[in-house]
Amino acid sequence: MKFFVDTADVDAIAELNDLGMVDGVTTNPSIIAKSGRNILEVTKEICDMVEGPVSAEVVATDADEMISEGRKLVEIADNIAVKVPLTWDGLKACKVLSGEGNMVNVTLCFSANQALLAAKAGATFISPFIGRLDDINLDGLELIEDIRTVYDNYGFETQILAASIRSANHMSECAKIGADVATAPPNVIKAMANHVLTDKGLAAFLEDAKKADIKIV
Ligand code: E4P
């Protein structure tokens, strides 16, 4: 499973990128607003840092305007994936932009039917939102399973990009289901390293090392 980082915090991206943990980056208008930076400038900086796809989202709602925004976004760098919402206009924009050879990430997906339409429209990525379904007492992971089944039934090449990930548990569950990509905030990716038994075991080892006066350098 590829790891995308769901942030526009360039320092956080750089730290994870140095460890080889970054296969791509996703942003959305809320993430860009949180960065306090100009969308074109911060997206260019991220694209220069990361080899994989960097999703940048349109803010128009009309298909023609989304297409214009998408064409402007792909001028930033070769690794831009234009993010469009899963609306009828978004699907039209997806069809045109992907037909022009661009990567397109169709976002705000909450059903297998929506994912099916995005694949038919030529999406490179479909972004089902796990956490926001969980927030309303629906099962976000079940949606990932359903889309995996639908895509595998027909050999669709659209990659399932599990989004709105809120916990390390979401990451391992997505990997078990077979999501192609999971995008998560940096703190969630770092939390994957945590285990209470690791902490407990390390504390015992350090105590024994101290008692035995073990020194290596
Ligand atoms: C990424 O593509 C999505 O925009 C993001 O994962 C949404 O996450 P949230 O539901 O935590 O805002």
PDB file of C-alpha atoms and ligand atoms in Angstrom:
ATOM      1  CA  MET A   1       0.000   0.000   0.000  1.00  0.00           C
ATOM      2  CA  LYS A   2       1.341   3.412  -0.965  1.00  0.00           C
ATOM      3  CA  PHE A   3       1.450   6.139   1.697  1.00  0.00           C
ATOM      4  CA  PHE A   4       0.342   9.640   0.777  1.00  0.00           C
ATOM      5  CA  VAL A   5       0.628  12.415   3.361  1.00  0.00           C
ATOM      6  CA  ASP A   6      -2.518  14.461   3.881  1.00  0.00           C
ATOM      7  CA  THR A   7      -1.023  17.864   4.630  1.00  0.00           C
ATOM      8  CA  ALA A   8       0.528  21.025   3.182  1.00  0.00           C
ATOM      9  CA  ASP A   9       3.000  21.293   6.074  1.00  0.00           C
ATOM     10  CA  VAL A  10       6.282  21.176   4.148  1.00  0.00           C
ATOM     11  CA  ASP A  11       8.422  20.459   7.223  1.00  0.00           C
ATOM     12  CA  ALA A  12       6.277  17.458   8.154  1.00  0.00           C
ATOM     13  CA  ILE A  13       6.384  16.190   4.556  1.00  0.00           C
ATOM     14  CA  ALA A  14      10.182  16.591   4.463  1.00  0.00           C
ATOM     15  CA  GLU A  15      10.653  14.610   7.687  1.00  0.00           C
ATOM     16  CA  LEU A  16       8.613  11.654   6.413  1.00  0.00           C
ATOM     17  CA  ASN A  17      10.052  11.935   2.902  1.00  0.00           C
ATOM     18  CA  ASP A  18      13.599  11.566   4.273  1.00  0.00           C
ATOM     19  CA  LEU A  19      12.503   8.208   5.746  1.00  0.00           C
ATOM     20  CA  GLY A  20      11.086   7.019   2.432  1.00  0.00           C
ATOM     21  CA  MET A  21       7.547   7.081   3.820  1.00  0.00           C
ATOM     22  CA  VAL A  22       6.059   9.444   1.230  1.00  0.00           C
ATOM     23  CA  ASP A  23       4.708   8.056  -2.035  1.00  0.00           C
ATOM     24  CA  GLY A  24       2.626  11.179  -2.645  1.00  0.00           C
ATOM     25  CA  VAL A  25       0.779  14.066  -1.003  1.00  0.00           C
ATOM     26  CA  THR A  26      -2.877  15.088  -0.856  1.00  0.00           C
ATOM     27  CA  THR A  27      -4.240  18.525  -0.119  1.00  0.00           C
ATOM     28  CA  ASN A  28      -7.688  20.076  -0.158  1.00  0.00           C
ATOM     29  CA  PRO A  29      -8.892  23.677   0.246  1.00  0.00           C
ATOM     30  CA  SER A  30      -9.149  23.283   4.044  1.00  0.00           C
ATOM     31  CA  ILE A  31      -5.574  21.978   4.261  1.00  0.00           C
ATOM     32  CA  ILE A  32      -4.282  24.822   2.064  1.00  0.00           C
ATOM     33  CA  ALA A  33      -6.201  27.371   4.160  1.00  0.00           C
ATOM     34  CA  LYS A  34      -4.646  25.890   7.315  1.00  0.00           C
ATOM     35  CA  SER A  35      -1.148  26.327   5.827  1.00  0.00           C
ATOM     36  CA  GLY A  36      -1.835  30.057   5.417  1.00  0.00           C
ATOM     37  CA  ARG A  37       0.071  29.993   2.129  1.00  0.00           C
ATOM     38  CA  ASN A  38      -0.716  30.690  -1.529  1.00  0.00           C
ATOM     39  CA  ILE A  39      -1.984  27.472  -3.145  1.00  0.00           C
ATOM     40  CA  LEU A  40       0.241  27.724  -6.218  1.00  0.00           C
ATOM     41  CA  GLU A  41       3.391  28.474  -4.196  1.00  0.00           C
ATOM     42  CA  VAL A  42       2.990  25.823  -1.505  1.00  0.00           C
ATOM     43  CA  THR A  43       1.907  23.188  -4.027  1.00  0.00           C
ATOM     44  CA  LYS A  44       4.979  23.915  -6.179  1.00  0.00           C
ATOM     45  CA  GLU A  45       7.225  23.562  -3.127  1.00  0.00           C
ATOM     46  CA  ILE A  46       5.662  20.187  -2.294  1.00  0.00           C
ATOM     47  CA  CYS A  47       5.918  18.982  -5.906  1.00  0.00           C
ATOM     48  CA  ASP A  48       9.624  19.826  -5.964  1.00  0.00           C
ATOM     49  CA  MET A  49      10.180  17.837  -2.769  1.00  0.00           C
ATOM     50  CA  VAL A  50       8.161  14.695  -3.539  1.00  0.00           C
ATOM     51  CA  GLU A  51       8.485  12.390  -6.542  1.00  0.00           C
ATOM     52  CA  GLY A  52       4.967  10.920  -6.430  1.00  0.00           C
ATOM     53  CA  PRO A  53       1.567  12.449  -7.185  1.00  0.00           C
ATOM     54  CA  VAL A  54       0.593  15.653  -5.367  1.00  0.00           C
ATOM     55  CA  SER A  55      -3.167  16.248  -5.321  1.00  0.00           C
ATOM     56  CA  ALA A  56      -4.318  19.855  -5.659  1.00  0.00           C
ATOM     57  CA  GLU A  57      -8.048  20.521  -5.538  1.00  0.00           C
ATOM     58  CA  VAL A  58     -10.155  22.794  -7.718  1.00  0.00           C
ATOM     59  CA  VAL A  59     -12.501  25.269  -6.052  1.00  0.00           C
ATOM     60  CA  ALA A  60     -14.985  25.773  -8.921  1.00  0.00           C
ATOM     61  CA  THR A  61     -18.230  23.788  -9.096  1.00  0.00           C
ATOM     62  CA  ASP A  62     -19.038  24.187 -12.800  1.00  0.00           C
ATOM     63  CA  ALA A  63     -17.374  21.635 -15.129  1.00  0.00           C
ATOM     64  CA  ASP A  64     -15.850  24.181 -17.523  1.00  0.00           C
ATOM     65  CA  GLU A  65     -14.443  26.228 -14.659  1.00  0.00           C
ATOM     66  CA  MET A  66     -13.057  23.088 -12.995  1.00  0.00           C
ATOM     67  CA  ILE A  67     -11.368  22.187 -16.274  1.00  0.00           C
ATOM     68  CA  SER A  68      -9.788  25.668 -16.481  1.00  0.00           C
ATOM     69  CA  GLU A  69      -8.576  25.434 -12.887  1.00  0.00           C
ATOM     70  CA  GLY A  70      -7.279  21.917 -13.502  1.00  0.00           C
ATOM     71  CA  ARG A  71      -5.320  23.034 -16.559  1.00  0.00           C
ATOM     72  CA  LYS A  72      -3.748  25.807 -14.462  1.00  0.00           C
ATOM     73  CA  LEU A  73      -2.905  23.402 -11.624  1.00  0.00           C
ATOM     74  CA  VAL A  74      -1.147  20.894 -13.906  1.00  0.00           C
ATOM     75  CA  GLU A  75       1.162  23.683 -15.074  1.00  0.00           C
ATOM     76  CA  ILE A  76       2.680  23.695 -11.565  1.00  0.00           C
ATOM     77  CA  ALA A  77       4.563  20.420 -12.073  1.00  0.00           C
ATOM     78  CA  ASP A  78       4.454  17.063 -13.851  1.00  0.00           C
ATOM     79  CA  ASN A  79       3.407  15.238 -10.680  1.00  0.00           C
ATOM     80  CA  ILE A  80       0.159  17.152 -10.062  1.00  0.00           C
ATOM     81  CA  ALA A  81      -3.037  15.147  -9.721  1.00  0.00           C
ATOM     82  CA  VAL A  82      -6.060  17.409 -10.167  1.00  0.00           C
ATOM     83  CA  LYS A  83      -8.609  16.800  -7.444  1.00  0.00           C
ATOM     84  CA  VAL A  84     -12.257  17.252  -8.392  1.00  0.00           C
ATOM     85  CA  PRO A  85     -15.351  16.623  -6.278  1.00  0.00           C
ATOM     86  CA  LEU A  86     -17.626  13.680  -6.971  1.00  0.00           C
ATOM     87  CA  THR A  87     -20.453  15.678  -8.538  1.00  0.00           C
ATOM     88  CA  TRP A  88     -21.850  15.323 -12.036  1.00  0.00           C
ATOM     89  CA  ASP A  89     -19.801  18.356 -13.094  1.00  0.00           C
ATOM     90  CA  GLY A  90     -16.760  16.885 -11.355  1.00  0.00           C
ATOM     91  CA  LEU A  91     -17.152  13.689 -13.395  1.00  0.00           C
ATOM     92  CA  LYS A  92     -17.336  15.740 -16.599  1.00  0.00           C
ATOM     93  CA  ALA A  93     -14.153  17.577 -15.608  1.00  0.00           C
ATOM     94  CA  CYS A  94     -12.514  14.242 -14.727  1.00  0.00           C
ATOM     95  CA  LYS A  95     -13.293  12.845 -18.175  1.00  0.00           C
ATOM     96  CA  VAL A  96     -11.820  15.873 -19.966  1.00  0.00           C
ATOM     97  CA  LEU A  97      -8.746  16.325 -17.751  1.00  0.00           C
ATOM     98  CA  SER A  98      -7.864  12.613 -17.712  1.00  0.00           C
ATOM     99  CA  GLY A  99      -8.416  12.515 -21.502  1.00  0.00           C
ATOM    100  CA  GLU A 100      -5.759  15.229 -21.790  1.00  0.00           C
ATOM    101  CA  GLY A 101      -3.300  12.886 -20.051  1.00  0.00           C
ATOM    102  CA  ASN A 102      -3.526  14.335 -16.547  1.00  0.00           C
ATOM    103  CA  MET A 103      -3.814  12.435 -13.274  1.00  0.00           C
ATOM    104  CA  VAL A 104      -7.221  13.068 -11.693  1.00  0.00           C
ATOM    105  CA  ASN A 105      -8.224  12.327  -8.104  1.00  0.00           C
ATOM    106  CA  VAL A 106     -11.994  12.260  -7.614  1.00  0.00           C
ATOM    107  CA  THR A 107     -12.688  13.222  -4.027  1.00  0.00           C
ATOM    108  CA  LEU A 108     -15.570  13.284  -1.530  1.00  0.00           C
ATOM    109  CA  CYS A 109     -16.623   9.725  -2.409  1.00  0.00           C
ATOM    110  CA  PHE A 110     -19.096   8.132  -0.011  1.00  0.00           C
ATOM    111  CA  SER A 111     -20.578   5.233  -1.992  1.00  0.00           C
ATOM    112  CA  ALA A 112     -19.582   2.357  -4.274  1.00  0.00           C
ATOM    113  CA  ASN A 113     -21.858   3.806  -6.976  1.00  0.00           C
ATOM    114  CA  GLN A 114     -19.921   7.072  -6.912  1.00  0.00           C
ATOM    115  CA  ALA A 115     -16.654   5.116  -7.162  1.00  0.00           C
ATOM    116  CA  LEU A 116     -17.997   3.196 -10.150  1.00  0.00           C
ATOM    117  CA  LEU A 117     -18.858   6.444 -11.957  1.00  0.00           C
ATOM    118  CA  ALA A 118     -15.414   7.911 -11.230  1.00  0.00           C
ATOM    119  CA  ALA A 119     -13.712   4.840 -12.705  1.00  0.00           C
ATOM    120  CA  LYS A 120     -15.890   5.063 -15.827  1.00  0.00           C
ATOM    121  CA  ALA A 121     -14.909   8.766 -16.139  1.00  0.00           C
ATOM    122  CA  GLY A 122     -11.217   7.825 -16.187  1.00  0.00           C
ATOM    123  CA  ALA A 123     -10.177   8.758 -12.637  1.00  0.00           C
ATOM    124  CA  THR A 124      -6.611   7.894 -11.673  1.00  0.00           C
ATOM    125  CA  PHE A 125      -7.600   7.873  -7.986  1.00  0.00           C
ATOM    126  CA  ILE A 126     -10.885   7.616  -6.140  1.00  0.00           C
ATOM    127  CA  SER A 127     -10.892   9.074  -2.619  1.00  0.00           C
ATOM    128  CA  PRO A 128     -13.445   7.410  -0.320  1.00  0.00           C
ATOM    129  CA  PHE A 129     -13.626   9.230   3.032  1.00  0.00           C
ATOM    130  CA  ILE A 130     -13.473   6.734   5.896  1.00  0.00           C
ATOM    131  CA  GLY A 131     -13.469   9.041   8.918  1.00  0.00           C
ATOM    132  CA  ARG A 132     -16.383  11.189   7.814  1.00  0.00           C
ATOM    133  CA  LEU A 133     -18.552   8.062   7.381  1.00  0.00           C
ATOM    134  CA  ASP A 134     -17.478   6.818  10.818  1.00  0.00           C
ATOM    135  CA  ASP A 135     -18.403  10.268  12.182  1.00  0.00           C
ATOM    136  CA  ILE A 136     -22.052   9.650  11.234  1.00  0.00           C
ATOM    137  CA  ASN A 137     -22.060   6.059  12.522  1.00  0.00           C
ATOM    138  CA  LEU A 138     -21.575   4.423   9.138  1.00  0.00           C
ATOM    139  CA  ASP A 139     -18.740   2.003   8.380  1.00  0.00           C
ATOM    140  CA  GLY A 140     -16.006   3.742   6.377  1.00  0.00           C
ATOM    141  CA  LEU A 141     -13.887   0.612   6.055  1.00  0.00           C
ATOM    142  CA  GLU A 142     -16.856  -1.314   4.627  1.00  0.00           C
ATOM    143  CA  LEU A 143     -16.929   1.232   1.807  1.00  0.00           C
ATOM    144  CA  ILE A 144     -13.266   0.510   1.007  1.00  0.00           C
ATOM    145  CA  GLU A 145     -14.108  -3.222   0.877  1.00  0.00           C
ATOM    146  CA  ASP A 146     -17.097  -2.603  -1.402  1.00  0.00           C
ATOM    147  CA  ILE A 147     -15.112  -0.465  -3.845  1.00  0.00           C
ATOM    148  CA  ARG A 148     -12.291  -3.059  -3.890  1.00  0.00           C
ATOM    149  CA  THR A 149     -14.835  -5.727  -4.833  1.00  0.00           C
ATOM    150  CA  VAL A 150     -16.482  -3.605  -7.537  1.00  0.00           C
ATOM    151  CA  TYR A 151     -13.178  -2.551  -9.113  1.00  0.00           C
ATOM    152  CA  ASP A 152     -11.743  -6.084  -9.013  1.00  0.00           C
ATOM    153  CA  ASN A 153     -14.923  -7.537 -10.542  1.00  0.00           C
ATOM    154  CA  TYR A 154     -14.337  -5.506 -13.689  1.00  0.00           C
ATOM    155  CA  GLY A 155     -10.602  -4.826 -13.681  1.00  0.00           C
ATOM    156  CA  PHE A 156     -10.890  -1.051 -13.261  1.00  0.00           C
ATOM    157  CA  GLU A 157      -7.440   0.517 -12.993  1.00  0.00           C
ATOM    158  CA  THR A 158      -8.569   3.492 -10.870  1.00  0.00           C
ATOM    159  CA  GLN A 159      -6.590   3.365  -7.637  1.00  0.00           C
ATOM    160  CA  ILE A 160      -8.449   3.314  -4.342  1.00  0.00           C
ATOM    161  CA  LEU A 161      -6.997   6.164  -2.279  1.00  0.00           C
ATOM    162  CA  ALA A 162      -8.431   5.711   1.221  1.00  0.00           C
ATOM    163  CA  ALA A 163      -8.867   9.203   2.714  1.00  0.00           C
ATOM    164  CA  SER A 164     -10.157  10.897   5.847  1.00  0.00           C
ATOM    165  CA  ILE A 165      -8.041   8.518   7.883  1.00  0.00           C
ATOM    166  CA  ARG A 166      -8.086   9.262  11.594  1.00  0.00           C
ATOM    167  CA  SER A 167      -6.122   6.440  13.243  1.00  0.00           C
ATOM    168  CA  ALA A 168      -3.262   3.981  12.824  1.00  0.00           C
ATOM    169  CA  ASN A 169      -5.892   1.233  12.955  1.00  0.00           C
ATOM    170  CA  HIS A 170      -7.486   2.657   9.803  1.00  0.00           C
ATOM    171  CA  MET A 171      -4.104   2.287   8.058  1.00  0.00           C
ATOM    172  CA  SER A 172      -3.659  -1.415   8.842  1.00  0.00           C
ATOM    173  CA  GLU A 173      -7.302  -2.172   8.028  1.00  0.00           C
ATOM    174  CA  CYS A 174      -6.962  -0.429   4.642  1.00  0.00           C
ATOM    175  CA  ALA A 175      -3.802  -2.432   3.941  1.00  0.00           C
ATOM    176  CA  LYS A 176      -5.606  -5.690   4.826  1.00  0.00           C
ATOM    177  CA  ILE A 177      -8.505  -4.814   2.517  1.00  0.00           C
ATOM    178  CA  GLY A 178      -6.116  -3.975  -0.316  1.00  0.00           C
ATOM    179  CA  ALA A 179      -6.518  -0.218  -0.752  1.00  0.00           C
ATOM    180  CA  ASP A 180      -3.940   0.901  -3.311  1.00  0.00           C
ATOM    181  CA  VAL A 181      -3.098   4.054  -1.361  1.00  0.00           C
ATOM    182  CA  ALA A 182      -3.916   5.509   2.038  1.00  0.00           C
ATOM    183  CA  THR A 183      -3.533   9.195   2.753  1.00  0.00           C
ATOM    184  CA  ALA A 184      -3.125  10.213   6.358  1.00  0.00           C
ATOM    185  CA  PRO A 185      -1.962  13.198   8.401  1.00  0.00           C
ATOM    186  CA  PRO A 186       1.682  12.989   9.543  1.00  0.00           C
ATOM    187  CA  ASN A 187       0.712  12.294  13.190  1.00  0.00           C
ATOM    188  CA  VAL A 188      -1.276   9.206  12.141  1.00  0.00           C
ATOM    189  CA  ILE A 189       1.628   7.831  10.095  1.00  0.00           C
ATOM    190  CA  LYS A 190       3.985   8.391  13.038  1.00  0.00           C
ATOM    191  CA  ALA A 191       1.497   6.777  15.439  1.00  0.00           C
ATOM    192  CA  MET A 192       1.811   3.544  13.441  1.00  0.00           C
ATOM    193  CA  ALA A 193       5.206   3.058  15.162  1.00  0.00           C
ATOM    194  CA  ASN A 194       3.669   3.018  18.637  1.00  0.00           C
ATOM    195  CA  HIS A 195       2.993  -0.093  20.718  1.00  0.00           C
ATOM    196  CA  VAL A 196       2.673  -0.308  24.480  1.00  0.00           C
ATOM    197  CA  LEU A 197       4.717  -3.523  24.575  1.00  0.00           C
ATOM    198  CA  THR A 198       7.531  -1.851  22.632  1.00  0.00           C
ATOM    199  CA  ASP A 199       7.638   0.913  25.268  1.00  0.00           C
ATOM    200  CA  LYS A 200       7.486  -1.604  28.122  1.00  0.00           C
ATOM    201  CA  GLY A 201      10.127  -3.892  26.605  1.00  0.00           C
ATOM    202  CA  LEU A 202      12.470  -1.007  25.873  1.00  0.00           C
ATOM    203  CA  ALA A 203      12.172   0.330  29.429  1.00  0.00           C
ATOM    204  CA  ALA A 204      13.157  -3.135  30.795  1.00  0.00           C
ATOM    205  CA  PHE A 205      16.083  -3.447  28.379  1.00  0.00           C
ATOM    206  CA  LEU A 206      17.381   0.008  29.325  1.00  0.00           C
ATOM    207  CA  GLU A 207      17.068  -0.779  33.019  1.00  0.00           C
ATOM    208  CA  ASP A 208      19.075  -3.993  32.578  1.00  0.00           C
ATOM    209  CA  ALA A 209      21.661  -2.199  30.447  1.00  0.00           C
ATOM    210  CA  LYS A 210      22.084   0.385  33.201  1.00  0.00           C
ATOM    211  CA  LYS A 211      22.455  -2.265  35.906  1.00  0.00           C
ATOM    212  CA  ALA A 212      25.049  -4.176  33.875  1.00  0.00           C
ATOM    213  CA  ASP A 213      26.782  -0.928  32.862  1.00  0.00           C
ATOM    214  CA  ILE A 214      26.563  -1.873  29.181  1.00  0.00           C
ATOM    215  CA  LYS A 215      28.211   0.782  27.010  1.00  0.00           C
ATOM    216  CA  ILE A 216      28.658   0.554  23.241  1.00  0.00           C
ATOM    217  CA  VAL A 217      30.393   3.795  22.266  1.00  0.00           C
TER     218      VAL A 217
HETATM  219  C1  E4P B   1      -7.811  13.889   1.387  1.00  0.00           C
HETATM  220  O1  E4P B   1      -7.751  13.704   0.208  1.00  0.00           O
HETATM  221  C2  E4P B   1      -9.035  14.338   2.059  1.00  0.00           C
HETATM  222  O2  E4P B   1      -9.378  15.606   1.639  1.00  0.00           O
HETATM  223  C3  E4P B   1      -8.839  14.269   3.535  1.00  0.00           C
HETATM  224  O3  E4P B   1      -8.303  12.988   3.851  1.00  0.00           O
HETATM  225  C4  E4P B   1     -10.091  14.562   4.351  1.00  0.00           C
HETATM  226  O4  E4P B   1      -9.832  14.270   5.692  1.00  0.00           O
HETATM  227  P1  E4P B   1     -10.784  14.791   6.882  1.00  0.00           P
HETATM  228  O5  E4P B   1     -12.102  14.114   6.741  1.00  0.00           O
HETATM  229  O6  E4P B   1     -10.079  14.380   8.138  1.00  0.00           O
HETATM  230  O7  E4P B   1     -10.895  16.271   6.714  1.00  0.00           O
END
